[in-house]
Structures are given as C-alpha cells and as structure tokens.
Coordinates of C-alpha atoms and ligand atoms in Angstrom, one line a residue:
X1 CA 32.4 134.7 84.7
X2 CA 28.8 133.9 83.7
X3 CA 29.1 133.3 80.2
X4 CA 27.1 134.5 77.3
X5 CA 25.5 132.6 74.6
X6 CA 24.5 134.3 71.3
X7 CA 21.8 132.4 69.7
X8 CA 20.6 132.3 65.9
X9 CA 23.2 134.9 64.2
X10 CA 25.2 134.7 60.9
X11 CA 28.8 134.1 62.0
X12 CA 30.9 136.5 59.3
X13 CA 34.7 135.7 59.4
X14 CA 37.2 137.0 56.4
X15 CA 37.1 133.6 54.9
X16 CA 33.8 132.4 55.4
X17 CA 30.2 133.4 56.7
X18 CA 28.2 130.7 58.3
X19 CA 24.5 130.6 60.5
X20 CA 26.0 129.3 64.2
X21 CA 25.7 130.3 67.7
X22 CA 28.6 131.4 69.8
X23 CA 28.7 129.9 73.4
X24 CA 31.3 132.3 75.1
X25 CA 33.1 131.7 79.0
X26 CA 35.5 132.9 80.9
X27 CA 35.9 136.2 78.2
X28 CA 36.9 133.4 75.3
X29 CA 34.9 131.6 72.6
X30 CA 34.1 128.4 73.7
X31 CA 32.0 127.4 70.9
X32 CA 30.5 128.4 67.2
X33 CA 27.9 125.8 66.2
X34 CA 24.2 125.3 65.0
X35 CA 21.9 124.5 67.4
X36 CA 24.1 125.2 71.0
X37 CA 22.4 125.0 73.9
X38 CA 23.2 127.4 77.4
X39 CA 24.3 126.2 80.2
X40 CA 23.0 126.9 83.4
X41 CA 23.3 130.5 84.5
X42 CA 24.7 131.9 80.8
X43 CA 22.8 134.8 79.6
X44 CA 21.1 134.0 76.1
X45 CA 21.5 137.0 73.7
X46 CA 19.2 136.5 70.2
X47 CA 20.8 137.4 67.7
X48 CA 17.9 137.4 64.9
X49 CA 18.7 138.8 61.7
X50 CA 21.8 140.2 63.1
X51 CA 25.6 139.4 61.7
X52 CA 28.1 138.3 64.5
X53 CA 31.2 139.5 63.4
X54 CA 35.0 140.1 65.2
X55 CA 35.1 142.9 67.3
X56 CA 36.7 145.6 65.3
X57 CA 40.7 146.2 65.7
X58 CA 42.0 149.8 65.0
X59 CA 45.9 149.8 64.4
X60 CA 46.5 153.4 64.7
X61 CA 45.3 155.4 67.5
X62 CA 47.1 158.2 69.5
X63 CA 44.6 158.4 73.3
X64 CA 45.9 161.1 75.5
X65 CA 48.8 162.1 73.1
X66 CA 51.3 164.9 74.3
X67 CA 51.6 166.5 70.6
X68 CA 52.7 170.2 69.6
X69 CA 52.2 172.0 73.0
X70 CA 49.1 169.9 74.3
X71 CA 47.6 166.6 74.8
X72 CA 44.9 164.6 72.7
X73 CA 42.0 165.2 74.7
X74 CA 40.4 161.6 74.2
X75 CA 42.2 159.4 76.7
X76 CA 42.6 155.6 77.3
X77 CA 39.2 155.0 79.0
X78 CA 37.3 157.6 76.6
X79 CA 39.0 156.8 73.2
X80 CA 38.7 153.2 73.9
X81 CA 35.0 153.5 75.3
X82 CA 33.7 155.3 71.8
X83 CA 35.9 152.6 70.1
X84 CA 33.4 149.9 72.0
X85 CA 30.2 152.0 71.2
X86 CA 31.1 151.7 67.6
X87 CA 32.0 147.8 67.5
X88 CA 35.7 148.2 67.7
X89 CA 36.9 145.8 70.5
X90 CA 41.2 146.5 70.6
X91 CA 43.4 149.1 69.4
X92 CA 47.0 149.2 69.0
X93 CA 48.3 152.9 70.1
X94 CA 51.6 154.4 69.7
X95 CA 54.7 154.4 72.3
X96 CA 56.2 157.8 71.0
X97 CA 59.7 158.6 72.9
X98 CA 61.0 162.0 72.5
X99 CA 64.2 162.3 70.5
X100 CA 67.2 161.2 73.9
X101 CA 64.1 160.0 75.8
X102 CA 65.1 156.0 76.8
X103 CA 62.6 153.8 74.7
X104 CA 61.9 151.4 77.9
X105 CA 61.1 154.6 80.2
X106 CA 58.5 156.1 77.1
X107 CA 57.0 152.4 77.1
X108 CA 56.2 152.6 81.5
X109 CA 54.8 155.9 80.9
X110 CA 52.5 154.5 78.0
X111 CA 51.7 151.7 79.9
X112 CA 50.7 153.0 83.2
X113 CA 47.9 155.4 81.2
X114 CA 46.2 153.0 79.1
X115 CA 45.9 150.9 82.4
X116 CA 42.4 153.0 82.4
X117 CA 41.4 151.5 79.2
X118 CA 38.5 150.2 78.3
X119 CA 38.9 147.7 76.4
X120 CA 42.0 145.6 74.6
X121 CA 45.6 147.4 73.5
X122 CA 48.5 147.1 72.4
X123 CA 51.8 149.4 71.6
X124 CA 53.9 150.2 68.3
X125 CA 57.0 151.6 70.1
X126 CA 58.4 154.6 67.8
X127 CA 62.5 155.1 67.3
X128 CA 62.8 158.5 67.3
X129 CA 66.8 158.7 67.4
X130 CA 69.4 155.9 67.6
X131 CA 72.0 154.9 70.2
X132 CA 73.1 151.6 71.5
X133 CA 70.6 152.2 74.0
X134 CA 68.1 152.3 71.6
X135 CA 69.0 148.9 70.0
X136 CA 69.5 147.6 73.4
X137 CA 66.1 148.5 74.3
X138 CA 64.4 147.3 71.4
X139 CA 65.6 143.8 72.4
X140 CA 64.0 144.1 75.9
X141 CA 60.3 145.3 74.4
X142 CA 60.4 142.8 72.2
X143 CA 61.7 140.1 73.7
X144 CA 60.1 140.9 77.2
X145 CA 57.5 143.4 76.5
X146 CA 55.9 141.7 73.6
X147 CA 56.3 144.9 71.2
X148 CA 56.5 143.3 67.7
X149 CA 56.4 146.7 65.5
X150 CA 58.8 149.9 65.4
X151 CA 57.5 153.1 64.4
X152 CA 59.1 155.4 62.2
X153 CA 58.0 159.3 61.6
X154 CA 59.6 160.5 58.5
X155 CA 57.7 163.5 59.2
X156 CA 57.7 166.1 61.9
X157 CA 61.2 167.2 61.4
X158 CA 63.5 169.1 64.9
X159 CA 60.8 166.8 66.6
X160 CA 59.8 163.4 66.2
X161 CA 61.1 163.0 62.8
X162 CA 63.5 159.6 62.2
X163 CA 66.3 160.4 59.3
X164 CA 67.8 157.6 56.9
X165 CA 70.4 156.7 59.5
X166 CA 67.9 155.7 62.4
X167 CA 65.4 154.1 59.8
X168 CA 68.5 152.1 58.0
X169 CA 69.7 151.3 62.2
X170 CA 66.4 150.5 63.3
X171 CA 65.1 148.5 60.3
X172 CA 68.1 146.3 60.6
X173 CA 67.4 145.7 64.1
X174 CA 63.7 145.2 63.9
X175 CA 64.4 142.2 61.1
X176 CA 67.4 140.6 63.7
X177 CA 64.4 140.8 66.2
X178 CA 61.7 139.6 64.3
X179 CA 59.6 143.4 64.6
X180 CA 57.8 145.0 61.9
X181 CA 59.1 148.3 61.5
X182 CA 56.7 150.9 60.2
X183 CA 56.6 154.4 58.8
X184 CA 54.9 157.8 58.6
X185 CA 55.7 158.6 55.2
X186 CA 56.2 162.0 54.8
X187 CA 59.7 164.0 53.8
X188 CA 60.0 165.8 56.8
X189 CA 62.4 168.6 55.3
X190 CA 60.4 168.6 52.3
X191 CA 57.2 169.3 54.6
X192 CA 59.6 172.3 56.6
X193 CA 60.9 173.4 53.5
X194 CA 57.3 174.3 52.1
X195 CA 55.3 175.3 55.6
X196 CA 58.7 178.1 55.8
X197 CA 58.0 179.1 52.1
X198 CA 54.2 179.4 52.6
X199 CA 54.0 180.9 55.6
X200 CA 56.5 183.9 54.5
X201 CA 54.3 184.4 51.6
X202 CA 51.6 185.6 53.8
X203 CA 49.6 182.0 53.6
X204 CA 49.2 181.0 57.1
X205 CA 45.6 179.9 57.4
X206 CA 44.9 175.9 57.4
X207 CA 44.7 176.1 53.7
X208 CA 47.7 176.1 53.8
X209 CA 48.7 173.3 55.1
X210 CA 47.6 170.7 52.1
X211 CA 49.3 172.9 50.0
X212 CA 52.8 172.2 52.3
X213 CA 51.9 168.3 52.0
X214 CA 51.4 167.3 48.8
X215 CA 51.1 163.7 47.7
X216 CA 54.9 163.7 45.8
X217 CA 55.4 164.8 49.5
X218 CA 54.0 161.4 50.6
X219 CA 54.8 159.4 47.8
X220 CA 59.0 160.0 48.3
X221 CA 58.9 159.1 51.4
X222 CA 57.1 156.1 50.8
X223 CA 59.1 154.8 47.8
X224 CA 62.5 155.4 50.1
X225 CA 61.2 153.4 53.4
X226 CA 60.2 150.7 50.8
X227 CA 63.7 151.1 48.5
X228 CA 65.5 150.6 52.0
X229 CA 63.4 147.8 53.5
X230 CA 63.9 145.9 50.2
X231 CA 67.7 146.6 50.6
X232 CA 67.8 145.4 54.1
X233 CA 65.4 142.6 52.9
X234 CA 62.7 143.7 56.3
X235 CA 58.9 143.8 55.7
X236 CA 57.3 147.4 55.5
X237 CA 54.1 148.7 57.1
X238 CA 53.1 152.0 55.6
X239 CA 50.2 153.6 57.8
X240 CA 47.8 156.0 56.8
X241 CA 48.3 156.1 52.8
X242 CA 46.4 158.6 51.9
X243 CA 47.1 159.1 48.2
X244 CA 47.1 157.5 44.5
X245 CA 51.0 157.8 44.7
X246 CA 51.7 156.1 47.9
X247 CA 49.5 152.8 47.2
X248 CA 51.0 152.4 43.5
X249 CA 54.2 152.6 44.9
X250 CA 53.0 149.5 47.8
X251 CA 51.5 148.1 44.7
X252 CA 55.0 147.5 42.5
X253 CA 56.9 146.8 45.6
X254 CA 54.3 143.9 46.2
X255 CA 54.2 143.1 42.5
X256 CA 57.8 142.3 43.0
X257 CA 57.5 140.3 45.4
X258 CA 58.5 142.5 48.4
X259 CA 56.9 142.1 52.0
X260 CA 54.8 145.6 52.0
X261 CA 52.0 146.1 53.7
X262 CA 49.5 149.5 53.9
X263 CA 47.0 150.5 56.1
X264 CA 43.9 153.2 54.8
X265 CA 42.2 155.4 57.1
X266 CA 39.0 156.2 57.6
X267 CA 38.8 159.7 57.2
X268 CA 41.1 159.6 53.6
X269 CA 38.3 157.3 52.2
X270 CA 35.7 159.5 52.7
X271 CA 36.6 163.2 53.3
X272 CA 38.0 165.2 50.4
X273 CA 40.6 168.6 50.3
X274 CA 37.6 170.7 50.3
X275 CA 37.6 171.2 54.0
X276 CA 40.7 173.2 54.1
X277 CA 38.4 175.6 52.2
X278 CA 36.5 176.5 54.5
X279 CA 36.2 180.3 55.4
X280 CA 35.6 179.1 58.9
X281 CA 39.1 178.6 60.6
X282 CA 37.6 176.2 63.4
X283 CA 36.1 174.1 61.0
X284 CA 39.3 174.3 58.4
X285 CA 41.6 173.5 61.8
X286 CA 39.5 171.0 62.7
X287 CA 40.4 168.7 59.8
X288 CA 44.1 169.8 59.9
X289 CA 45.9 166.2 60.1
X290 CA 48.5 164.6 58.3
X291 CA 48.8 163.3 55.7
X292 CA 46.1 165.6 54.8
X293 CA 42.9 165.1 53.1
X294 CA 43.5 164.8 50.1
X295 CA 41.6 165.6 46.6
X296 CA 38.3 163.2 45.9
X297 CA 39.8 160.9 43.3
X298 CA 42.6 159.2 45.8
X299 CA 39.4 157.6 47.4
X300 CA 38.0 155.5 44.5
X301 CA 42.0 154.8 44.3
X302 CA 42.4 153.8 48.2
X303 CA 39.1 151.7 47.7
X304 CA 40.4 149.9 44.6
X305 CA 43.5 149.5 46.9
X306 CA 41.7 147.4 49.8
X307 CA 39.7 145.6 47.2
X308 CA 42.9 144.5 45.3
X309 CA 44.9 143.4 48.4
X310 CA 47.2 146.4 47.8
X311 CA 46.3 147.7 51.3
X312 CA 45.3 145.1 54.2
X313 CA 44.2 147.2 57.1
X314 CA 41.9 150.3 58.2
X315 CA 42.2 152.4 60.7
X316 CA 41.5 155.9 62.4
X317 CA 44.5 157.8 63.4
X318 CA 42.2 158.9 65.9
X319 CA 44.1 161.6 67.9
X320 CA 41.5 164.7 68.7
X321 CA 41.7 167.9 69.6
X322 CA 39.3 170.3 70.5
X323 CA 38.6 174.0 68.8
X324 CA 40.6 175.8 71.9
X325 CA 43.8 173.4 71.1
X326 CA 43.6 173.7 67.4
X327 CA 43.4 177.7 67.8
X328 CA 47.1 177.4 68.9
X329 CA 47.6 177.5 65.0
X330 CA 45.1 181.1 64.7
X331 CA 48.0 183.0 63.5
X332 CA 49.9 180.2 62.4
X333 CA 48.9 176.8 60.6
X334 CA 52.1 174.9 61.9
X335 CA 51.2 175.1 65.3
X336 CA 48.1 173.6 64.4
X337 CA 48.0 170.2 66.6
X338 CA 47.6 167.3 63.3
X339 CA 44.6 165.1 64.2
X340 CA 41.2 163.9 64.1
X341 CA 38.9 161.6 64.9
X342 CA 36.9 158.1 63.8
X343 CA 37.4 155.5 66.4
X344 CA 33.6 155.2 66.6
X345 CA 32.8 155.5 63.1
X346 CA 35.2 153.6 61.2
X347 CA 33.2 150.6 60.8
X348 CA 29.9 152.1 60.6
X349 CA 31.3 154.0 57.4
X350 CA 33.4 151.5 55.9
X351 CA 30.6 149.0 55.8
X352 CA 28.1 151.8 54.1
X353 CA 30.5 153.2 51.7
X354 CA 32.1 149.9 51.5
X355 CA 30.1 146.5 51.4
X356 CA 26.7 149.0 50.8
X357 CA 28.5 150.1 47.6
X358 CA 29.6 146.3 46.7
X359 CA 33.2 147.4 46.9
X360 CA 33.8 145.0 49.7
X361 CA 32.2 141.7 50.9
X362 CA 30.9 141.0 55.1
X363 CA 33.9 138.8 54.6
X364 CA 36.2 141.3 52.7
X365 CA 34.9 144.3 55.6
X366 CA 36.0 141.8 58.6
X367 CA 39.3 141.2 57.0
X368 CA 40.2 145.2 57.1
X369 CA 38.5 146.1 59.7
X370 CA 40.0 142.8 62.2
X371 CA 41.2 139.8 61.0
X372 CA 44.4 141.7 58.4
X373 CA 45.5 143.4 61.7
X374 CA 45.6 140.9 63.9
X375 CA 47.9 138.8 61.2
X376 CA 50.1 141.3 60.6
X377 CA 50.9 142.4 63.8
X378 CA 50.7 138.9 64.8
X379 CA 47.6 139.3 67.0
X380 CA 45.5 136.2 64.9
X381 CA 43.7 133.8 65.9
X382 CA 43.5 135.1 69.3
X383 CA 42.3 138.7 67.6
X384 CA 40.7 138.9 64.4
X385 CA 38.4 136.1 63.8
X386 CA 35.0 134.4 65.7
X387 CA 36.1 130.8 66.2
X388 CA 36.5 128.4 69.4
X389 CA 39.6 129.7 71.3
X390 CA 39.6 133.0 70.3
X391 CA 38.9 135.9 72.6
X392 CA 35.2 137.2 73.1
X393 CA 35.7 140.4 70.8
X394 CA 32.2 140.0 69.1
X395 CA 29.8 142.6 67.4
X396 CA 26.8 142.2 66.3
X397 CA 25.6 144.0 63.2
X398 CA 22.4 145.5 62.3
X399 CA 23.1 145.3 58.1
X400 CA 19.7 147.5 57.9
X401 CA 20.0 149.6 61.0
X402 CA 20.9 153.6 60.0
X403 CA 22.3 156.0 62.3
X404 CA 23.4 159.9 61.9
X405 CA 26.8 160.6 62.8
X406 CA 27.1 163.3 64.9
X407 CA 28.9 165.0 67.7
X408 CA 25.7 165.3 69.4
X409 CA 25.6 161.8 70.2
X410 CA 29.2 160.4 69.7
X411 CA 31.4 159.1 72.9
X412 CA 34.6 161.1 72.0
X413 CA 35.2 164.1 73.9
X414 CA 36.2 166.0 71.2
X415 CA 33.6 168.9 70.1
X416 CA 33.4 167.8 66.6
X417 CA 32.9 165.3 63.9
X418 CA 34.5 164.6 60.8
X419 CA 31.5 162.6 59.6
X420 CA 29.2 165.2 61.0
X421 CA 25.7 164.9 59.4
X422 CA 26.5 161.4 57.5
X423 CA 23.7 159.3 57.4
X424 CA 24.8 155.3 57.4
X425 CA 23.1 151.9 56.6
X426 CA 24.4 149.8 58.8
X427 CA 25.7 149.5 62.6
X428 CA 26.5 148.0 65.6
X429 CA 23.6 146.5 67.7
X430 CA 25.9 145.1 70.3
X431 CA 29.3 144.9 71.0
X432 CA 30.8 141.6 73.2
X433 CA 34.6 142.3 75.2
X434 CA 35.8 139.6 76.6
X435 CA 32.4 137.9 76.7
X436 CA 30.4 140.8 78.5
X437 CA 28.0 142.7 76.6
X438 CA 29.3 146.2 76.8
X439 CA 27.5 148.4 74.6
X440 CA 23.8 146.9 73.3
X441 CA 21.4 149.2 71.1
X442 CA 23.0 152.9 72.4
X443 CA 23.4 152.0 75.6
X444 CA 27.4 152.0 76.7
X445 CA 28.3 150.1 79.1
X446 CA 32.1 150.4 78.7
X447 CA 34.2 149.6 82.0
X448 CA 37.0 151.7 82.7
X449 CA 40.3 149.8 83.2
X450 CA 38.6 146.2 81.8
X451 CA 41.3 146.5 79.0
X452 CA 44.4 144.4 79.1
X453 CA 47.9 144.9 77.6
X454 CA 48.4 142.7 74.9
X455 CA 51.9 141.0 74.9
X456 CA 51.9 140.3 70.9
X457 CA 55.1 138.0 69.8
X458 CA 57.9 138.7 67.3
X459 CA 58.0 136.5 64.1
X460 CA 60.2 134.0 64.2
X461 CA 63.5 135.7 63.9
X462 CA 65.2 131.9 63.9
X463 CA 63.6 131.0 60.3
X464 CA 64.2 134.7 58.9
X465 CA 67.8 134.3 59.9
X466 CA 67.8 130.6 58.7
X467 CA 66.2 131.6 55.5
X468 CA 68.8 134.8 54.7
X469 CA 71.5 132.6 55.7
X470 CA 70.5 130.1 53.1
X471 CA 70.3 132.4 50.8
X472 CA 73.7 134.0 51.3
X473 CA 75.2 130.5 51.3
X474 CA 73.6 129.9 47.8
X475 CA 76.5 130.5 45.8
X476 CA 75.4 133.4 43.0
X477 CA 75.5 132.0 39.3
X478 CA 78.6 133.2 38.1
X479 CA 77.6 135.1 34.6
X480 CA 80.2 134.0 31.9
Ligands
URQ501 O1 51.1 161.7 62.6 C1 50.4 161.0 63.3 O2 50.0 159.9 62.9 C2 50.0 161.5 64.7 C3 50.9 162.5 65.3 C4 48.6 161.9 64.6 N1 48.3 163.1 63.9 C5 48.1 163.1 62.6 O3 47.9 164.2 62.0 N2 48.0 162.0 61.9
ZN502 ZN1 51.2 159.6 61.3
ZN503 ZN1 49.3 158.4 63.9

C-alpha cells in the first residue's frame, strides 16, 4: 500500500491536541511527529489550517434492517459510504435474532451483508429470548466471534422485546463472559399498553406516537436495567437516552459508584417534539423513531450530560426509511417503521452545536464522537485515537468550513433529512480509511466491500471473577 503522509495539521486526540504530521502505511499510523519527511512514493496530503482528528466511530446503527414489515433502505455499502462522506470511519451495527432464531445463525446472516461495507464494523448481538442455546451461543460469539456487547430491547413487546427473565439470564452470562450487556430502555407493555389506549381513542396519526412514549416510559426502564445490573454487579450501556429522566438516573447510579455508561444521539440533541406536529403526515412519519423526540429542554440536559461525563458516547441510530415505508403507518402510527437518519451528520452537528457553542472542547468532541467508543467496547487504541500503531481512521477538519445539510446533497438513500436546511460551521475536508483518502472536499470515494469485521475482545472475565471472588471471600463485618 503506498502510504500517505499528512503534513502540517493540528493532531486533536481526547486528551491532548498537538501540531504533528502523520506518516501512515500499510492502512496503520506509522508515525505522528513535527517535521516528518515522505518516503519515496507516499502521497503528501497538506493539511494547512486543518485539524487531524480520529475518524469518527458511530455505536448504533441499523444498515439494511428487516424492521416492522420492511427493510432499512440504507444498506452496508450506502450507510457506511455516507458515514465516510461525513468523517465517520467505523460503526458498530446490531445482530438482531428473532425471538427462537439461533444467535450464531442471526450473526452469519449479519455478517455475510455487511461484507459489502465500506468501511470498518462491528456487531452488538441482541438476546431476544433465552434458552441454553442462547447461553451456549453467547460463549462461541464471544469467545470465537469477538462479540463483546449483548443487546437488550425492553421495548417492542410480541416482537423483539427481552423481559426481566432474559435480561436477569443474559446479564449474568455476559459478566461470566466478560460482555457488556446493553439496553433499549423502554417498558415495552407500558409502550403497548398506551399505543392500544390511543389508538381506540381515535388518535392514530404520528402524534400519537410521543404521546405513547413518554419519558417516565424511558426513564422505568432505565432505572430497572440499572437496579438489575447493580444486583448482578455487570456494567450497563444505556443507548440512545433521550430524556432528563434517563441521564439523572445514569447519573446516581454513577454517583454511587456503579459501572453505567450512556450513549446520546444525534438527533435527541438537536430536534425537539415539534415535529410530530406537523399537519403533514410524511413529514410527522418521517421523524417517527424511538425513543421519540422529545420536548426542547431534555437537550440542554443531554448536553450538560456529555459535558459532565454522565454520558460518554454519540451516536446516530441511523436506521432510514423512505416516505413509501413509513406510509405503512397511514391509517395506523404503530405500523410506522421507528427510524431515522444522521450517519453523515453527526459530527458536522455535534461540533457546531457542540465545540461552536463552547459546550465541548476539539478534545472533549473526539472523545464522544471516537475515542469513548472505542474504550467501552474495547475497540481503543486500535480505534479512537491518532497515535503510532493505531489504524489509519483519520479526518481532517475544516473548523471554518460551513455546509447546508440537505437531502439534496447527502449520501443516504433515504428521501429525507432530519437536519434538513441546517446550516453548520465546521466539516470534514477529508476523510483517511485505512490510510486511503476516501472522501476529500465532496468528492466520495468510498469503496464498496473495503470494510473489515472487527473481532473486538471481551474484558477480562479472569480479574472480574478474581475480583467478585475476593470479595465474597471477604468475610462481611458482623454488626453487633
Ligand atoms: O429501536 C432501535 O434502536 C431500532 C429498531 C431503530 N429504530 C428506532 O426507532 N430507534
Ligand atoms: Zn433502540
Ligand atoms: Zn437502534
């Protein structure tokens, strides 16, 4: 492979920014220094005024999913091809099983789609019922498949939806394994309950389906998957928090001490309830995902929540579906396929609502937008940081360049834009995958099947089971 050198940027990291030049071969970082020279044959990029920071990581992405009577119509190669055009260099999707479907079969089926990606991924595997299959299994993607993270839907109930017994079985196994379970916290009969109740009162548009959501909705969910981590002593990743509820319960559990970690998505830090009022049902539909948006003042509370450490990642959720799909709801807002998109534009808006604003730092933006993913799910240093070693996931950002999001120019295949219209300071002038320049001022020069499967390793299940031994050893002080 040629090599690329990228001379006379500001190297960002989450702990520290730095003027250096980053000598990359053979799709990893070879280098980061003052002053490098290129080798015969390497392909000198200049940098300038530009920011070289970790390609972008998105934790929560559904390409090509089968969901409520259709299929997301972004797939491996397009999702992951906008994803490049907007500085995000790996994803980590979703293995979703249906409830009887074996775990390892799901997993083939996952794998031999995203073989047309474009750029790195990796899988969450969701539990989605229990058996001794299903714990057998789990042993096999994690010990041989190099699948560290469970999924859990507490949503989507008489479909995907996981009750108490499967999260309490499969929360258990993850910690013996040394997997990170995680959740979609929602109370699934709660969420049934309500949709029932509102649609036989005549509410069937996609107003209604906030209104069948509510944050307490969100919230119990959340504080039970934390109550029974902390009884089974497992860390907790909560994706998508989307309200004031949800992070204040993360934030006590972390107060006490307990291993929780959240993730924030794009979309809930910058779109507000009001698009469910809409009198235009396409446009209402098209924002119908869950959790939903929710009402304006859970953003400045999800902000406060990355800059207090409360929540660690960002991501998209980005699972699209076009106006003809989300019509399947027309006469009825539960058949409404939940999703949306943002795998382009998550870093692009983060950074201008974000570090423009002075809620984050360049160093605090890399951390949740890379470097916090690639720790928790065990990805880092490989992932997540510019550094000698590390793979060739670069971009390079233009702090002053402005772009207008729009579906008139965007790489997703979906016919619309939840940022449609929004104006941003800062942007992506090129991004580097595995060393090759692969998108560089608009032009896209994403290459379909270039990503690889990323194997990512369990945490050491020895010291966890070392350390809880210990601790039951520890003969409890007897109170007099
Ligand atoms: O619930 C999810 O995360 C998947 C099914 C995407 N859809 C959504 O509305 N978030
Ligand atoms: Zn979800
Ligand atoms: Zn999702």
């Amino acid at each position: 492979m040629g090599g690329l050198l990228i001379r006379g940027g500001t190297v960002v990291n989450a702990d520290c920014a730095r003027r250096a030049d980053v000598l990359c071969a053979d799709g990893v970082i070879a280098a980061v220094a003052e002053g490098l020279q290129a080798p015969p044959g390497v392909e000198v990029l200049d940098a300038g005024e530009l920011l070289v920071l970790p390609g972008g990581i998105d934790p929560h992405t559904h390409m090509q999913l089968p969901f409520m009577g259709t299929v997301a119509v972004d797939d491996f190669y397009t999702g992951t091809a906008a994803g490049l055009a907007g500085g995000t260099t790996c994803i980590i999707d979703f293995v979703i099983p249906d409830p009887q479907e074996p775990l390892l079969g799901a997993y083939r089926k996952w794998r031999g789609w995203a073989e047309k990606s474009a750029a790195d991924y990796g899988f969450h595997v969701a539990v989605t019922w229990w058996s001794e299959q299903v714990h057998a299994d789990m042993q096999t993607l994690v010990q041989q498949e190099g699948v560290n993270s469970f999924k859990h839907f507490m949503a989507y109930k008489n479909a995907i939806m996981a009750d108490d017994e499967t999260l309490v079985n499969s929360f258990r196994r993850a910690l013996e394994l040394g997997a990170m379970p995680t959740v979609h916290a929602e109370n699934g009969e709660l969420v049934f309950q309500l949709q029932k109740q509102l649609f036989e009162q005549g509410i069937r548009g996609p107003e209604a389906h906030p209104l069948s959501r509510p944050p307490a909705v969100e919230a119990e969910a959340a504080q039970r998957a934390i109550a029974i981590a902390n009884v089974l002593d497992v860390p907790l990743y909560v994706v998508h928090v989307s309200c004031a509820e949800s992070a204040e319960a993360i934030a006590q559990a972390r107060s006490r001490g307990q291993r929780v970690f959240g993730e924030a998505l794009a979309g809930h830090l910058l779109i507000d309830a009001s698009v469910y009022r809409s009198a235009d049902y396409a446009s209402a539909a098209a924002h119908v995902m869950s959790p939903p948006f929710r009402d304006k003042r859970n953003q400045e509370v999800l902000w406060n929540a990355l800059q207090s450490g409360t929540l660690q990642t960002t991501a998209t959720d980005h699972c699209v579906f076009c106006a003809p799909q989300k019509a399947l709801g027309q006469e009825d807002f539960r058949k409404i396929p939940n999703g949306c998109g943002g795998i382009e534009e998550r870093l692009m808006v983060i950074w201008d609502a974000g570090v423009n604003t002075g809620r984050l730092t360049p160093n605090e933006f890399v951390a949740v937008t890379s470097a916090n993913a690639a720790k928790i799910f065990n990805l880092y240093p490989r992932k997540g940081v510019v550094s000698a070693g590390a793979d060739a996931d670069l971009v390079l950002w233009d702090p002053h360049g402005t772009r207008t999001l729009s579906v008139k120019t965007q790489h997703s295949r979906v016919d619309y834009n939840v940022f449609e219209g929004r104006t941003v300071t800062g942007v992506p002038a090129y991004t580097v995958s595995q060393g090759k320049v692969v998108y560089a001022r608009g032009e896209l020069r994403a290459e379909r099947g270039a990503g690889r499967y990323l194997q990512r390793p369990p945490f050491s299940p020895v010291f966890g089971a070392l350390e809880r031994k210990a601790k039951l050893a520890r003969p409890t002080a007897v109170k007099r």
